mmCIF file of C-alpha atoms in Angstrom:
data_model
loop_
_atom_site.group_PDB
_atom_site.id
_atom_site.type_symbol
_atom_site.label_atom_id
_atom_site.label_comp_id
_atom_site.label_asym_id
_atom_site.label_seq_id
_atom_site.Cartn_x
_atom_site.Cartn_y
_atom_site.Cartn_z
ATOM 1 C CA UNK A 1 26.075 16.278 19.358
ATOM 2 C CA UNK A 2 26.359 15.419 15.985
ATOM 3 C CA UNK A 3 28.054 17.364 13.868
ATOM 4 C CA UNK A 4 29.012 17.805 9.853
ATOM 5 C CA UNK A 5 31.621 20.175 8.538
ATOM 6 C CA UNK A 6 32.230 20.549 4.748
ATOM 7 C CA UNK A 7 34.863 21.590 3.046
ATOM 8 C CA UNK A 8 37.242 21.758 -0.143
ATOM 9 C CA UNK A 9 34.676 24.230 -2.524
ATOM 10 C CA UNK A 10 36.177 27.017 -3.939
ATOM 11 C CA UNK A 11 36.072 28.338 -7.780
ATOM 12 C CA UNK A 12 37.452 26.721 -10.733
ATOM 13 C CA UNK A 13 36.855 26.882 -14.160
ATOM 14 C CA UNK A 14 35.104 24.183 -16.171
ATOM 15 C CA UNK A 15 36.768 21.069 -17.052
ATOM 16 C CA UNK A 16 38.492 21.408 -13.628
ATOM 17 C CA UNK A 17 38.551 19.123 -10.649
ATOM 18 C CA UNK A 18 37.436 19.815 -6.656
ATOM 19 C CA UNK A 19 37.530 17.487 -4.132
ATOM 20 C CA UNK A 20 34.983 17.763 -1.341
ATOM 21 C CA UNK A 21 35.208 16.772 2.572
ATOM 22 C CA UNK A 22 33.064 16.338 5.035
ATOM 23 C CA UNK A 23 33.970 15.652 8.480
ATOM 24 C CA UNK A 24 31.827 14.152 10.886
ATOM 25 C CA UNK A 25 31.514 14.209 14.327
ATOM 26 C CA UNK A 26 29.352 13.027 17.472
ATOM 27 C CA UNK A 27 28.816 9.266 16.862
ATOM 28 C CA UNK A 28 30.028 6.903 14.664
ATOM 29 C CA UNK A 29 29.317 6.971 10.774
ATOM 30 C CA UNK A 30 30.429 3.803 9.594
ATOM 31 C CA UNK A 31 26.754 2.117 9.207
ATOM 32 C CA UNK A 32 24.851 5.813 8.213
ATOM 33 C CA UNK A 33 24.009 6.506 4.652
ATOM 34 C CA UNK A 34 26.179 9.932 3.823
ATOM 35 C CA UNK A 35 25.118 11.670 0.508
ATOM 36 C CA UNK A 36 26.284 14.907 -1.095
ATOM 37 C CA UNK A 37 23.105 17.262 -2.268
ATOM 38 C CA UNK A 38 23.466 21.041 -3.575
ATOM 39 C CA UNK A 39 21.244 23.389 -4.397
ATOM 40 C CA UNK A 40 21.745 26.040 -7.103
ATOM 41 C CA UNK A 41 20.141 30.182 -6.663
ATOM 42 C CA UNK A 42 16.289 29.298 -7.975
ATOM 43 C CA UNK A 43 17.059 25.427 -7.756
ATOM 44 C CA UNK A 44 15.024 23.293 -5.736
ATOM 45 C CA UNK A 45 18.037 20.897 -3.716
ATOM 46 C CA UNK A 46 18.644 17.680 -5.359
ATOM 47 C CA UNK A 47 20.434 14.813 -4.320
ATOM 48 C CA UNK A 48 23.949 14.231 -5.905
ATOM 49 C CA UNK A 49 25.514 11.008 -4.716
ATOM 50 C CA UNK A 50 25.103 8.648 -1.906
ATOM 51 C CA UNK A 51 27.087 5.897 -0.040
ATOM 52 C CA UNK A 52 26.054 3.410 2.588
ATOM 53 C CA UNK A 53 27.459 -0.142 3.371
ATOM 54 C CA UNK A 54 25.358 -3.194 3.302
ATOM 55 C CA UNK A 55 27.662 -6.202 3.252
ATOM 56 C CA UNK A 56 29.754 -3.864 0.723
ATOM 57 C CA UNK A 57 29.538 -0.360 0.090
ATOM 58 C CA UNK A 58 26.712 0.849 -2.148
ATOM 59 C CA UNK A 59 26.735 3.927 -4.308
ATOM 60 C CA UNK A 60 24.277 6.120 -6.655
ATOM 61 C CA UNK A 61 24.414 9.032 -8.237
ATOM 62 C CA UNK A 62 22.307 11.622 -10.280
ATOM 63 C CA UNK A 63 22.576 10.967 -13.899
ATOM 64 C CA UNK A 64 23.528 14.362 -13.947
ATOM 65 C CA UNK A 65 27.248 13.541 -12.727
ATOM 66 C CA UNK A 66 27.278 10.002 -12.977
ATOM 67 C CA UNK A 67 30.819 9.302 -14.910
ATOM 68 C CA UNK A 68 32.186 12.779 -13.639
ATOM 69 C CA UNK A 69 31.885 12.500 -9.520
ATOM 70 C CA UNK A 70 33.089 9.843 -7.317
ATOM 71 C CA UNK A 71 31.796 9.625 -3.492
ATOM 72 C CA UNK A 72 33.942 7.643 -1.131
ATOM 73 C CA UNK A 73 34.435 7.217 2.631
ATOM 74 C CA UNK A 74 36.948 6.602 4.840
ATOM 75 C CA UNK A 75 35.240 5.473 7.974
ATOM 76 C CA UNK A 76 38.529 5.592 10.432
ATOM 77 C CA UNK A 77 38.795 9.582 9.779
ATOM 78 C CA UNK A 78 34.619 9.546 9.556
ATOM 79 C CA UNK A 79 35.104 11.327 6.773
ATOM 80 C CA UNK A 80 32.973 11.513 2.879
ATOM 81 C CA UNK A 81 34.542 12.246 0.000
ATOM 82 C CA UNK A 82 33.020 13.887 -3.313
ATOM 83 C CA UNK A 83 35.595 13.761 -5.862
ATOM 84 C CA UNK A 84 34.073 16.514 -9.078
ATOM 85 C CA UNK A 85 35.796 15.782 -12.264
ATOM 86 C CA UNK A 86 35.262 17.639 -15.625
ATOM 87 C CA UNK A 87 33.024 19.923 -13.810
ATOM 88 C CA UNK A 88 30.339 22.298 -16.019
ATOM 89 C CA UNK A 89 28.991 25.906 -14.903
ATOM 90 C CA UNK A 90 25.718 23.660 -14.371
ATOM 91 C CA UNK A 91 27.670 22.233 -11.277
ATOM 92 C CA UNK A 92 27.689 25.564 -10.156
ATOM 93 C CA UNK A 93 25.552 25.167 -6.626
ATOM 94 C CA UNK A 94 26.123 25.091 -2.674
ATOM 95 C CA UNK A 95 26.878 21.571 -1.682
ATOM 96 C CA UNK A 96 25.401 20.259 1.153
ATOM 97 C CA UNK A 97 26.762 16.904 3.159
ATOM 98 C CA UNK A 98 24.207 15.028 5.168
ATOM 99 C CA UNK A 99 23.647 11.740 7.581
ATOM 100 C CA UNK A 100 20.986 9.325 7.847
ATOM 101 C CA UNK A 101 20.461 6.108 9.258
ATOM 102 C CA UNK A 102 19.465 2.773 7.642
ATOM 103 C CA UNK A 103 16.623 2.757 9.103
ATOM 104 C CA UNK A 104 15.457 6.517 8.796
ATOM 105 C CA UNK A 105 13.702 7.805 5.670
ATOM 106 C CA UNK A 106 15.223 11.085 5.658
ATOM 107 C CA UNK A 107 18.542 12.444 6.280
ATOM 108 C CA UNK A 108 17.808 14.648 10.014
ATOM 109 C CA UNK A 109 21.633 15.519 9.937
ATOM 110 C CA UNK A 110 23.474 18.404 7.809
ATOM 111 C CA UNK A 111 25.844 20.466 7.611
ATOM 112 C CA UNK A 112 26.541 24.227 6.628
ATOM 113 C CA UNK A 113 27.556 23.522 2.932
ATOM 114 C CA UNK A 114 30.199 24.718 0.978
ATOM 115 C CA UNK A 115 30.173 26.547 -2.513
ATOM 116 C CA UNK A 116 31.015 25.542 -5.536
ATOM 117 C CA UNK A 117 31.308 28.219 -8.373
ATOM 118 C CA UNK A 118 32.480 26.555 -11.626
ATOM 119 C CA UNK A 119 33.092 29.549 -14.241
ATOM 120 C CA UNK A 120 33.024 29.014 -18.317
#
């Protein structure tokens, strides 16, 4: 059964720093694409970074936190990372870890999410 857990959200005020985990479990997630989403009260969800490995690892983010968040993976714990620098109340969301593979064209596997409150 596969399984995501995140973790690490919590409140901080702006121009602060939160490091987000997400632990997977059920299968091995070392060829998957993993990307962070979140969705803010009113918000539609939209897609924050993504990592997959194709010969090297491959990243993107939204332009919205490109410079500011970092996603990583460390593939013996099966674990994604989403380093949040210099956050902004507009970061302010529930952030949502998901799994995918290559070959799929959605992500079928998520987890609970975690919030993040960022405060001015």
């Amino acid at each position: 059964q596969v399984q995501l857990v995140e973790s690490g959200g919590g409140l901080v005020q702006a121009g602060g720093s939160l490091r987000l985990s997400c632990a997977a479990s059920g299968r091995t997630f070392s060829s998957y694409v993993m990307g962070w989403f979140r969705q803010a009260p009113g918000k539609e969800r939209e897609t924050v970074a993504r990592i997959s490995w194709s010969g090297g690892t491959i990243t993107s983010y939204a332009d919205t936190v490109k410079g500011r968040f970092t996603i990583s993976k460390d593939n013996a714990k099966n674990t994604v990372y989403l380093q949040m620098n210099r956050l902004k109340p507009e970061d302010t969301a529930v952030y949502f870890c998901a799994a995918r593979r290559l070959s799929d064209s959605v992500f079928p596997y998520w987890g609970q999410g975690t919030q993040v409150t960022v405060s001015s």
